[in-house]
Each structure stands twice: as structure tokens, then as C-alpha cells.
């Protein structure tokens, strides 16, 4: 009965009502006239929008936008615009005309109401138009040409932002949650007492335990940064502000429920200490050590006396590190899935050996928790599948009452996922979030699992090898499975772990995404399989010569294919890495192949090397056989042992050596050592340098600038300046593509502290123009060319710098336009300063590759259906695809900062991560200047109860984002 109640409570919780957030934004601020302001909503469409436009404001503007919710020319055109022109008023939404009529005489007002039921327009409370299928307009700013006009009084907007996922359990749901937890705990306790406790044998301490523990702990400092580490840090960190775990980077911060357990733990741990890389890495270290203990006890449980063989823990340690070093030290969910899968395996094996329902229930509970981490957590259910035969036999021999109680107990244990997945989310939330994830992000079906292998074989060598070794060992086990094997032997464990590994791989295929890092979820059964293959050949002793040669050939192919991978580790972990040239932006196939592991001229991918090893092992075995000494090592097993050893030793070596090779430059490992010895966060903020204004600036020149051609335009530049001071530009209509600028001489202060001259530059086709700084020195005028980057857009200033010649008496800027338009700002004297000169006191966006290396900055939050517009952006570089770096502002993927980017102008600051040998560009620092002041609105926070099955208007669809489904 108690188990049935637990199940019913678990089913009811997702549908229970919640108290949902309902923020309200009011513009203008109380007691003030309307003024244009940046209001970057995310999601970009509010749940409702109500606008009031007085006819007096329309007449006062004459010609212009009285109200606009996105800047003119924003793409896609999804906003609202109310425009006055030639005595008429027009209303457009998403570029579609809704109203065009003369402005009535006298006092009147228009009211626009946009809700889920459509958009309506009234004039003096009389209906004018209604559009039932029109969605609520997007909002990134509230812009008016009536700013400062007394007639603008009464112009107002009220909107309810879309904060749909921010909810808390109300009284009923809280009661259900507590009742479920109590019922679940009581069910497990009663099951334990009814069917008897289960004791799991302990493993005796061995030297292997110390070696594995020390190696795993050192990986906190040495281990590579994985691509998604910062992504999960951002989500966990922002949850404290948003009230739920959402996708901070894109998909409009859609909730991550039900896959949130690992992020909840990271949020808790980060708030205890800090959200720096090395502090957070203590979490996967803990998961790894628990995994090690669970696998040690699993082998003790399974192998009995054989587990006492001193080689068993060493084989397990080698297999464990072969998987742990490439995959274990990540802030993604896989380390926790690995840990929970290992515990599930231990409990499932205990349940099988003792036919214990409590152990089976505990295994089910742990597997359910693994599934609450990520879709790839489904692999934790693989160890439960082989338990079905004994469970069926157990149930067959019991009464219907015993069967019902046992079955309900196991099912009740599986409901442990519910309080994690649905504590602050509803069934409707999860359905909508799933739809949003599928719409904005590429999803793949199970039969497209080849994409997983594709991402594996394009990745680094150390990520390839453990997966290929597992596949190779599994293939040999399948080929040589032979006759039935008695439980409790190495051979039986090999076969059973191969089955579990195969099931886990099949379950992993159901994951909708196909990245190489997902393979870390497979590690627990794969480690056991590799352990047994290291202890005993995967092929039976009776295997003939042909089969043995074929099996050895498979593992030689595995080694050659694995060690063919490049030794390139991005982001931030490639600094100081060995093998080949890592500096070019793009490597040819030959250059890439040279980064594969090698010693001198001997590449580990060379199959001849492995064939020679196999032949030597075979010859040694024949020699021993002739002397009746017994064959110690078969060639296929010898190749596998050598591959695993080289993987572990090689990976540890290249990452331990990298910080010395890069010294005195910063690396992840040196930052980790600094963190461990000083307690400082040791992030990039302590090491990155920028060129910032010197304390003393040159006075204005006496003579004016000389301009010719397009530079003679007097129209203002439609982009905010990068800094105070004069700006010259050639953006005119019609353009001639020709022009010239020669500024006056700026005297260099004799007592100044500037070391560089920095010139802000903006435009299109920048590399076609001639740009230089001229310095007047005692030996004559020296020309110093400026080298802009063509890849940046037309709203991205570049602060180009050259070293100031010593001594220099004056400086000026020369620009010759040779193509599209160009803008140039006044030269400034700068000097090298810490990056904190730019970031301190600012709202900073750190991207999804680098955020955990900036733990002390004031991160830009996404909360209450709106972003806090960042004033500084720091990003990774290292020749990473710009599309990856722009995820947060990519509209088609629902970038959370896409709306703020519509009104932003970026200023690229010259920066460096100095010290040590030359490296690829470390990253970038951008100041952000907005067209208008940000968030000059009033906020009101309301709450209301919402049923658990309720779904608000979807965020996924062509009508919402303005693009077709891309899969």
C-alpha cells in the first residue's frame, strides 16, 4: 500500500499547481517623460503588451517613430512600430501594416493591446482593428522620437515579460513533495526490513588505490578544459538569479528540467565556494573517487577470491584512468552519470547474487537519479536489464501479493526522479521546453548514431582511444564467447560487462545530440570490460591461430586509429601542448597529422610498431611454451595492455609537461597550481592585460583635420562612438568609395605615461583602406601602419594600437578610403593595464567557453524574462569557429542576448595573455556601447498559481522566431 501511494504521489507531482512569476515592466518610469531605453527581453516576445499613444504626441513628432519596440532595420522584423508622417498615423507589426489613417483632430489616443489571443487597436475606446492570429510583438527597446517633448505625456507601455519557467511549488505541491519523499523513504526502509538487509563486501586497500586517488586528484589541476564546461557553469550560476535552471546561452533560457541533478549540485557547490574552474572540479573528483570505490567493491563482490589477486586492482586502475583522464574531469553531467552507473552496477550485481528486492529497488532509485542528469543518463539503466531473468524467476515462485509488493517497491524507487525533475517545474513546462530544445537545436534520431562516431574520430587521440579500446575488446568477446561460463569468474564478468556495455551504447543512441563528450557516460561498464580484458585475453584459450591473429589485428587497428588523432585541446588547454605546430588558424591534413603523438620520428599510429610488438609477444610465448613455462601473455592482450598504458602515461605526461613548456605563460595547470597554493581564483582576470587609456592624454591639435571625398560628409554617424572625442567618417549617400583624412598633430606630453597609440576604426572592407599613425620624431616623421580585422561587423569598433616611438613629439592619423565606408576616432595614448581596468564595476558577459575562468566578474544575468545588458564581453578565441562564439546572440537559435545585441555597438579592446612561447590568440575583450540608456523602466513583480498541465503559447515555431525548422 505504501509503495502504491508513493507511485501515485510521484505521478501527481508533475501535474500539481505552482506559483508562477509574472513580472510587469512599465514605461516610462513614474514621474518622468518617455525617453528611449534598451529593454532586452528574453524570450523576445512578452506574454502581453499594452501601449497608449496620444494624438498630441503623434502631431508633435510630425515625421518619425512615436513608438518602436525594436530598432529600425532589426532582423528579423518582429517588433511594433507606430509612426507619424504627413499628418497620418501608421501601425506596423512584424513588418505588416495594421493601420494607416489621418491623425484625428483634438485630444484622442490610440491603445494597442497584444495578447495570446491576438492584437487589437482602439481609438478612444472604440475598436479600430483586430488581428486574432498576430503574435505579441518582440521587444528589445522602447524607442520614441517624442523624447523630451511635453506632448509625450501619456505615451506609455506596460508589458508582462515571459518568465514562464520561474515558478515555485505552492502549498499543495509542497505537501505532495514532502509526502512523496516520506513515503519513498518509508517504502525502502520497510522493504529492507521485510526482505532483510544486504551487505556488500569491502575491498581491501591496495597501493593501486593510492595511485588512482593521487592521479585523479592531480587532474583537478592538470586536466583539460572541455568545450561545455563553462556552459554548465553559466546555467548553474544564473539559476540563483533566474529562479530555475535554464539554458543561459540560447533557446531563450528554456528550463533544463527534467535533466537538472548535476547542475543543482554544481549550483550548491559553487555558492559554497566560488564558480571557478578548480573549485568546481572538486565535484567530478568526488564523483570519480566514489566510482572507483564502487567498482572496487563490484569486483570484490563478483570475483570473490579472485579479487584478491594483486593484479586485479592494478588492471582496474589502468582501465579506470584510461577512461577518467580523457572524460572524467569535466563539469558536464557525465561524471555524475558515471558515478551513479557504477553504483547501479554494484547494487544490481548484489541483487542478482542474493536475489534481493531491496538491492534491486536501490539500484532502480540510483538509475532514476542518473536519468535526471541528462538524456545520456539512460545508460545507467543498462545494468538493470540483465537482472530481469533472476527477478522473473523470483516473482514466478512467489504469491501474487508478494509479486505486487515487490513490483510496486521497485517502481516506487524509480519515482526518485520526480522530486528532482519536477520540484520547481511542471509537466507543461517540460513538454514546452522539450519542444523548444528540438526546434532551436539540432536533434538526431537513434539510427543516426554514426554521428557520435564521426565526432569521436574528429577529436583528440585520447578521447578516441578508450572508446575504440572498449569496442575492440567487446568485438573480441563477442567473437570468442564460446561455451557457457560459470558466474564468479573473470570470463563471466567479461561477458556480462560486455553485454551491459553494448546495452549502454544502445541506450546512448537514444540521446538526441551526438557529441563526443557523451561517451563519458558509458565509462562504468566499459571500465569493467577493459579490466577483465587486461586480466585475461578476450579470446578463449582454445582460440586457433587464425582467430588469434584476427583478434590481434583488431586491437592493432584500434591502437593505430586511436593514436592517429591530433593532440589538440581547445579551449585553453592547448597552451604548451607537444607535437607539431599548433599556431595556424587552420591546419592542413599533413600539419594536423603531425600533431599526433610521437616520440622522435616514431609515430604511435604506425601499425608496424604494433605488429612488431605482437610478433615479439608471440615469439616470447613460443619460447616459454617450448620450455613448458606457460604462456604469460597472448598477443591480443599484450597489445591492449600496451595501448592502455601508453594512453594513461602519455596523456598524463603531455598535460604535466605543458605548463613547463609554456612557462612563464599562463596555462590551466599553472592557474590550478596558483589556486591550490594561494587560494586565489587564479582565473584569466589575474593574467589578461589590455591597452587602456594612459593617465595623461595629448591636448587637441591646433590645426583642424583635412578631409576629402566621402569624408567631407556632415551627416552624423549612425553608430555610437567608441569613446568621447571627434569621429570622422565617410558613410555618405551616394558613396564614391574614395576619400581621405589627415588629422592635425596631437602633441605628445613630455611627462606622459603612454606607451602605445590607439586609434578606433570602424567600417566595411577595412583591409582595403590605408590606415596609419604618423609620429613626429627628432629623426623625422615615422609611419606606423594599422592592421584592422575584416571579420568584424559594421557595428564593431576596433581599437588598433601601435607602439609609440621614443621620443615622439606629436602624432596624427592618416586614412585613405579605397572602397566601402570608413570611420576613424581620435588617437589616444594607452598603456598596458590589467583587464580589470575594463571589467571592474561593469556587467560582464563571459562566453560559454571561458566563463569558469572569470569567476570574480559581475556576470550578466538572464532573469525575469529579460537580460541585464552587459557592458563588457570576454570571449575565447584560439581560432574557434566564430559561429560557436556567437551562440548567445544568434537569433535563429534563440540566443538570450540577441535582443540586447540589436541595440549594441562593440568596441574591440587590444588585449593579450602574455608570457611564454607564442600561442594561438587567447581570446577577446569588447566594451559594449548601447544606442540608448539601458532598462530605464519600472519593474513590478506579481505571482499567480498555474496548473501543472498548463502550457503557455509556444516559443517554438516559425511564427515566433521568423525562421523555418532546421532540424
Tab-separated table of N, CA and C in Angstrom, residues 169-284:
chain	number	residue	atom	x	y	z
A	169	UNK	N	6.902	25.615	-6.039
A	169	UNK	CA	5.755	24.789	-5.632
A	169	UNK	C	4.880	25.538	-4.631
A	170	UNK	N	3.585	25.514	-4.862
A	170	UNK	CA	2.692	26.152	-3.887
A	170	UNK	C	2.412	25.189	-2.733
A	171	UNK	N	1.462	25.546	-1.909
A	171	UNK	CA	1.231	24.736	-0.710
A	171	UNK	C	0.889	23.290	-1.018
A	172	UNK	N	0.004	23.063	-2.001
A	172	UNK	CA	-0.399	21.696	-2.336
A	172	UNK	C	0.776	20.898	-2.886
A	173	UNK	N	1.526	21.500	-3.790
A	173	UNK	CA	2.650	20.767	-4.380
A	173	UNK	C	3.733	20.510	-3.333
A	174	UNK	N	3.964	21.465	-2.453
A	174	UNK	CA	4.941	21.250	-1.392
A	174	UNK	C	4.534	20.076	-0.511
A	175	UNK	N	3.249	20.010	-0.203
A	175	UNK	CA	2.744	18.884	0.589
A	175	UNK	C	2.956	17.562	-0.145
A	176	UNK	N	2.674	17.549	-1.444
A	176	UNK	CA	2.860	16.332	-2.232
A	176	UNK	C	4.332	15.925	-2.276
A	177	UNK	N	5.211	16.898	-2.422
A	177	UNK	CA	6.643	16.585	-2.473
A	177	UNK	C	7.118	15.958	-1.170
A	178	UNK	N	6.753	16.571	-0.069
A	178	UNK	CA	7.168	16.015	1.226
A	178	UNK	C	6.536	14.651	1.460
A	179	UNK	N	5.274	14.520	1.106
A	179	UNK	CA	4.601	13.231	1.291
A	179	UNK	C	5.270	12.153	0.442
A	180	UNK	N	5.666	12.514	-0.776
A	180	UNK	CA	6.338	11.541	-1.637
A	180	UNK	C	7.682	11.117	-1.060
A	181	UNK	N	8.469	12.078	-0.615
A	181	UNK	CA	9.782	11.746	-0.060
A	181	UNK	C	9.660	10.869	1.176
A	182	UNK	N	8.686	11.202	2.037
A	182	UNK	CA	8.487	10.397	3.246
A	182	UNK	C	8.017	9.001	2.875
A	183	UNK	N	7.067	8.922	1.940
A	183	UNK	CA	6.547	7.617	1.528
A	183	UNK	C	7.633	6.784	0.857
A	184	UNK	N	8.450	7.416	0.022
A	184	UNK	CA	9.530	6.691	-0.648
A	184	UNK	C	10.538	6.162	0.363
A	185	UNK	N	10.923	7.022	1.309
A	185	UNK	CA	11.868	6.575	2.332
A	185	UNK	C	11.298	5.453	3.174
A	186	UNK	N	10.044	5.592	3.553
A	186	UNK	CA	9.417	4.550	4.368
A	186	UNK	C	9.286	3.239	3.588
A	187	UNK	N	8.977	3.331	2.295
A	187	UNK	CA	8.873	2.121	1.462
A	187	UNK	C	10.187	1.369	1.418
A	188	UNK	N	11.272	2.091	1.231
A	188	UNK	CA	12.584	1.443	1.148
A	188	UNK	C	12.994	0.854	2.494
A	189	UNK	N	12.698	1.562	3.574
A	189	UNK	CA	13.038	1.041	4.904
A	189	UNK	C	12.249	-0.227	5.193
A	190	UNK	N	10.946	-0.206	4.884
A	190	UNK	CA	10.126	-1.394	5.128
A	190	UNK	C	10.572	-2.565	4.254
A	191	UNK	N	10.941	-2.268	3.004
A	191	UNK	CA	11.437	-3.338	2.125
A	191	UNK	C	12.717	-3.929	2.691
A	192	UNK	N	13.583	-3.079	3.189
A	192	UNK	CA	14.850	-3.528	3.783
A	192	UNK	C	14.580	-4.435	4.988
A	193	UNK	N	13.610	-4.024	5.793
A	193	UNK	CA	13.318	-4.815	6.987
A	193	UNK	C	12.556	-6.093	6.653
A	194	UNK	N	11.712	-6.029	5.609
A	194	UNK	CA	10.906	-7.190	5.257
A	194	UNK	C	11.739	-8.283	4.604
A	195	UNK	N	12.573	-7.895	3.633
A	195	UNK	CA	13.347	-8.892	2.895
A	195	UNK	C	14.773	-9.065	3.417
A	196	UNK	N	15.109	-8.254	4.401
A	196	UNK	CA	16.425	-8.418	5.004
A	196	UNK	C	17.457	-7.471	4.422
A	197	UNK	N	18.411	-7.073	5.254
A	197	UNK	CA	19.463	-6.155	4.788
A	197	UNK	C	20.406	-6.851	3.812
A	198	UNK	N	21.114	-6.046	3.079
A	198	UNK	CA	22.079	-6.553	2.108
A	198	UNK	C	23.448	-5.985	2.452
A	199	UNK	N	24.409	-6.868	2.584
A	199	UNK	CA	25.768	-6.436	2.901
A	199	UNK	C	26.655	-6.587	1.677
A	200	UNK	N	27.381	-5.544	1.397
A	200	UNK	CA	28.281	-5.543	0.244
A	200	UNK	C	29.710	-5.669	0.766
A	201	UNK	N	30.444	-6.653	0.320
A	201	UNK	CA	31.811	-6.836	0.831
A	201	UNK	C	32.703	-5.650	0.476
A	202	UNK	N	33.615	-5.350	1.380
A	202	UNK	CA	34.547	-4.261	1.159
A	202	UNK	C	35.803	-4.768	0.461
A	203	UNK	N	36.424	-3.877	-0.271
A	203	UNK	CA	37.683	-4.209	-0.935
A	203	UNK	C	38.845	-3.819	-0.034
A	204	UNK	N	39.811	-4.708	0.078
A	204	UNK	CA	40.986	-4.413	0.899
A	204	UNK	C	41.817	-3.307	0.253
A	205	UNK	N	42.321	-2.359	1.040
A	205	UNK	CA	43.148	-1.285	0.472
A	205	UNK	C	44.392	-1.846	-0.204
A	206	UNK	N	44.705	-1.283	-1.347
A	206	UNK	CA	45.893	-1.661	-2.116
A	206	UNK	C	46.637	-0.402	-2.545
A	207	UNK	N	47.894	-0.605	-2.980
A	207	UNK	CA	48.660	0.541	-3.465
A	207	UNK	C	47.992	1.165	-4.685
A	208	UNK	N	47.263	0.374	-5.455
A	208	UNK	CA	46.573	0.914	-6.624
A	208	UNK	C	45.569	1.991	-6.227
A	209	UNK	N	44.958	1.834	-5.041
A	209	UNK	CA	44.004	2.844	-4.584
A	209	UNK	C	44.692	4.195	-4.417
A	210	UNK	N	45.893	4.174	-3.851
A	210	UNK	CA	46.623	5.422	-3.638
A	210	UNK	C	47.030	6.048	-4.963
A	211	UNK	N	47.521	5.219	-5.885
A	211	UNK	CA	47.960	5.743	-7.181
A	211	UNK	C	46.784	6.359	-7.938
A	212	UNK	N	45.665	5.667	-7.957
A	212	UNK	CA	44.491	6.194	-8.663
A	212	UNK	C	43.996	7.465	-7.994
A	213	UNK	N	43.938	7.474	-6.662
A	213	UNK	CA	43.461	8.655	-5.960
A	213	UNK	C	44.332	9.865	-6.194
A	214	UNK	N	45.652	9.681	-6.143
A	214	UNK	CA	46.567	10.804	-6.360
A	214	UNK	C	46.490	11.290	-7.796
A	215	UNK	N	46.425	10.357	-8.738
A	215	UNK	CA	46.344	10.751	-10.154
A	215	UNK	C	45.048	11.513	-10.424
A	216	UNK	N	43.945	10.998	-9.906
A	216	UNK	CA	42.665	11.683	-10.116
A	216	UNK	C	42.671	13.065	-9.483
A	217	UNK	N	43.246	13.180	-8.289
A	217	UNK	CA	43.298	14.486	-7.616
A	217	UNK	C	44.180	15.466	-8.384
A	218	UNK	N	45.286	14.976	-8.942
A	218	UNK	CA	46.154	15.867	-9.710
A	218	UNK	C	45.459	16.387	-10.955
A	219	UNK	N	44.481	15.634	-11.442
A	219	UNK	CA	43.775	16.036	-12.654
A	219	UNK	C	42.902	17.260	-12.422
A	220	UNK	N	42.598	17.584	-11.172
A	220	UNK	CA	41.896	18.836	-10.875
A	220	UNK	C	42.716	20.016	-11.381
A	221	UNK	N	44.031	19.915	-11.280
A	221	UNK	CA	44.915	20.985	-11.724
A	221	UNK	C	45.347	20.812	-13.173
A	222	UNK	N	45.581	19.572	-13.582
A	222	UNK	CA	46.196	19.330	-14.883
A	222	UNK	C	45.196	19.090	-16.007
A	223	UNK	N	44.039	18.586	-15.689
A	223	UNK	CA	43.123	18.091	-16.706
A	223	UNK	C	42.680	19.143	-17.704
A	224	UNK	N	42.349	18.711	-18.939
A	224	UNK	CA	41.939	19.657	-19.982
A	224	UNK	C	40.552	20.225	-19.728
A	225	UNK	N	40.339	21.429	-20.221
A	225	UNK	CA	39.016	22.042	-20.200
A	225	UNK	C	38.214	21.465	-21.356
A	226	UNK	N	36.985	21.085	-21.089
A	226	UNK	CA	36.118	20.550	-22.132
A	226	UNK	C	35.244	21.678	-22.696
A	227	UNK	N	34.773	21.478	-23.910
A	227	UNK	CA	34.038	22.535	-24.613
A	227	UNK	C	32.847	23.055	-23.819
A	228	UNK	N	32.117	22.191	-23.127
A	228	UNK	CA	30.868	22.614	-22.492
A	228	UNK	C	31.012	22.925	-21.005
A	229	UNK	N	32.221	22.902	-20.482
A	229	UNK	CA	32.384	23.151	-19.046
A	229	UNK	C	31.756	24.478	-18.635
A	230	UNK	N	32.118	25.535	-19.344
A	230	UNK	CA	31.619	26.859	-18.977
A	230	UNK	C	30.120	26.970	-19.182
A	231	UNK	N	29.587	26.241	-20.144
A	231	UNK	CA	28.145	26.280	-20.415
A	231	UNK	C	27.371	25.859	-19.173
A	232	UNK	N	27.787	24.761	-18.567
A	232	UNK	CA	27.081	24.267	-17.382
A	232	UNK	C	27.330	25.169	-16.171
A	233	UNK	N	28.489	25.789	-16.120
A	233	UNK	CA	28.747	26.755	-15.045
A	233	UNK	C	27.795	27.941	-15.177
A	234	UNK	N	27.638	28.446	-16.391
A	234	UNK	CA	26.745	29.589	-16.600
A	234	UNK	C	25.318	29.260	-16.203
A	235	UNK	N	24.848	28.076	-16.576
A	235	UNK	CA	23.481	27.700	-16.233
A	235	UNK	C	23.304	27.584	-14.723
A	236	UNK	N	24.261	26.951	-14.062
A	236	UNK	CA	24.156	26.778	-12.608
A	236	UNK	C	24.253	28.116	-11.896
A	237	UNK	N	25.155	28.961	-12.373
A	237	UNK	CA	25.349	30.253	-11.723
A	237	UNK	C	24.133	31.155	-11.895
A	238	UNK	N	23.570	31.162	-13.099
A	238	UNK	CA	22.441	32.049	-13.363
A	238	UNK	C	21.169	31.583	-12.671
A	239	UNK	N	21.113	30.299	-12.304
A	239	UNK	CA	19.899	29.782	-11.662
A	239	UNK	C	19.574	30.536	-10.382
A	240	UNK	N	20.599	31.004	-9.686
A	240	UNK	CA	20.357	31.767	-8.468
A	240	UNK	C	19.647	33.076	-8.729
A	241	UNK	N	19.802	33.612	-9.947
A	241	UNK	CA	19.148	34.870	-10.310
A	241	UNK	C	17.799	34.634	-10.971
A	242	UNK	N	17.733	33.623	-11.833
A	242	UNK	CA	16.507	33.412	-12.610
A	242	UNK	C	15.452	32.635	-11.838
A	243	UNK	N	15.868	31.866	-10.822
A	243	UNK	CA	14.914	31.083	-10.055
A	243	UNK	C	14.698	29.690	-10.598
A	244	UNK	N	15.401	29.319	-11.654
A	244	UNK	CA	15.290	27.967	-12.197
A	244	UNK	C	16.525	27.714	-13.053
A	245	UNK	N	16.750	26.455	-13.396
A	245	UNK	CA	17.887	26.090	-14.228
A	245	UNK	C	17.469	26.163	-15.691
A	246	UNK	N	17.956	27.185	-16.370
A	246	UNK	CA	17.632	27.368	-17.770
A	246	UNK	C	18.879	27.374	-18.617
A	247	UNK	N	18.689	27.322	-19.929
A	247	UNK	CA	19.811	27.358	-20.853
A	247	UNK	C	20.248	28.802	-21.024
A	248	UNK	N	21.255	29.200	-20.281
A	248	UNK	CA	21.687	30.594	-20.206
A	248	UNK	C	22.119	31.139	-21.561
A	249	UNK	N	22.630	30.304	-22.437
A	249	UNK	CA	23.244	30.788	-23.667
A	249	UNK	C	22.206	31.034	-24.746
A	250	UNK	N	21.347	30.050	-25.002
A	250	UNK	CA	20.339	30.242	-26.039
A	250	UNK	C	19.075	29.470	-25.706
A	251	UNK	N	18.207	29.282	-26.707
A	251	UNK	CA	16.881	28.687	-26.522
A	251	UNK	C	16.044	29.490	-25.541
A	252	UNK	N	16.328	30.803	-25.476
A	252	UNK	CA	15.555	31.721	-24.655
A	252	UNK	C	15.479	31.263	-23.199
A	253	UNK	N	16.582	30.700	-22.719
A	253	UNK	CA	16.685	30.288	-21.316
A	253	UNK	C	15.604	29.287	-20.930
A	254	UNK	N	15.242	28.421	-21.875
A	254	UNK	CA	14.260	27.378	-21.571
A	254	UNK	C	14.791	26.480	-20.466
A	255	UNK	N	13.889	26.010	-19.623
A	255	UNK	CA	14.305	25.201	-18.490
A	255	UNK	C	15.003	23.926	-18.955
A	256	UNK	N	15.957	23.469	-18.152
A	256	UNK	CA	16.661	22.222	-18.412
A	256	UNK	C	15.928	21.025	-17.812
A	257	UNK	N	14.885	21.247	-17.044
A	257	UNK	CA	14.125	20.138	-16.461
A	257	UNK	C	13.637	19.214	-17.567
A	258	UNK	N	13.696	17.909	-17.339
A	258	UNK	CA	13.952	17.225	-16.068
A	258	UNK	C	15.413	16.860	-15.827
A	259	UNK	N	16.341	17.342	-16.674
A	259	UNK	CA	17.743	16.911	-16.592
A	259	UNK	C	18.552	17.960	-15.835
A	260	UNK	N	18.437	17.945	-14.505
A	260	UNK	CA	18.975	19.057	-13.729
A	260	UNK	C	19.814	18.647	-12.518
A	261	UNK	N	19.917	17.382	-12.200
A	261	UNK	CA	20.542	16.993	-10.937
A	261	UNK	C	21.988	17.472	-10.844
A	262	UNK	N	22.783	17.230	-11.867
A	262	UNK	CA	24.192	17.617	-11.780
A	262	UNK	C	24.334	19.124	-11.656
A	263	UNK	N	23.435	19.881	-12.274
A	263	UNK	CA	23.524	21.337	-12.191
A	263	UNK	C	23.052	21.857	-10.842
A	264	UNK	N	22.063	21.186	-10.241
A	264	UNK	CA	21.678	21.552	-8.882
A	264	UNK	C	22.872	21.405	-7.936
A	265	UNK	N	23.578	20.291	-8.059
A	265	UNK	CA	24.730	20.054	-7.194
A	265	UNK	C	25.821	21.084	-7.466
A	266	UNK	N	26.029	21.439	-8.741
A	266	UNK	CA	27.034	22.448	-9.064
A	266	UNK	C	26.623	23.816	-8.532
A	267	UNK	N	25.339	24.126	-8.611
A	267	UNK	CA	24.872	25.403	-8.071
A	267	UNK	C	25.121	25.468	-6.572
A	268	UNK	N	24.787	24.398	-5.867
A	268	UNK	CA	25.004	24.356	-4.429
A	268	UNK	C	26.489	24.479	-4.093
A	269	UNK	N	27.324	23.714	-4.806
A	269	UNK	CA	28.756	23.725	-4.510
A	269	UNK	C	29.387	25.069	-4.866
A	270	UNK	N	28.970	25.645	-5.990
A	270	UNK	CA	29.514	26.932	-6.382
A	270	UNK	C	29.164	28.032	-5.402
A	271	UNK	N	27.977	27.990	-4.846
A	271	UNK	CA	27.584	29.006	-3.872
A	271	UNK	C	28.314	28.833	-2.548
A	272	UNK	N	28.762	27.608	-2.269
A	272	UNK	CA	29.549	27.396	-1.054
A	272	UNK	C	30.931	28.021	-1.169
A	273	UNK	N	31.488	27.960	-2.359
A	273	UNK	CA	32.831	28.485	-2.559
A	273	UNK	C	32.831	29.558	-3.623
A	274	UNK	N	33.073	29.144	-4.856
A	274	UNK	CA	33.086	30.069	-5.972
A	274	UNK	C	32.866	29.269	-7.251
A	275	UNK	N	32.539	29.978	-8.305
A	275	UNK	CA	32.267	29.311	-9.568
A	275	UNK	C	33.519	29.309	-10.445
A	276	UNK	N	34.666	29.068	-9.842
A	276	UNK	CA	35.899	28.960	-10.621
A	276	UNK	C	36.090	27.516	-11.055
A	277	UNK	N	36.891	27.339	-12.090
A	277	UNK	CA	37.117	26.013	-12.656
A	277	UNK	C	37.599	25.029	-11.614
A	278	UNK	N	38.585	25.419	-10.814
A	278	UNK	CA	39.250	24.446	-9.946
A	278	UNK	C	38.419	24.119	-8.718
A	279	UNK	N	37.663	25.071	-8.227
A	279	UNK	CA	36.758	24.769	-7.118
A	279	UNK	C	35.659	23.817	-7.583
A	280	UNK	N	35.088	24.095	-8.741
A	280	UNK	CA	34.017	23.250	-9.242
A	280	UNK	C	34.517	21.863	-9.631
A	281	UNK	N	35.784	21.739	-9.995
A	281	UNK	CA	36.325	20.433	-10.368
A	281	UNK	C	36.416	19.471	-9.182
A	282	UNK	N	36.281	19.990	-7.995
A	282	UNK	CA	36.254	19.083	-6.844
A	282	UNK	C	35.016	18.192	-6.886
A	283	UNK	N	33.960	18.659	-7.575
A	283	UNK	CA	32.764	17.817	-7.727
A	283	UNK	C	33.041	16.579	-8.574
A	284	UNK	N	33.514	16.720	-9.824
A	284	UNK	CA	33.810	15.496	-10.581
A	284	UNK	C	34.883	14.644	-9.936
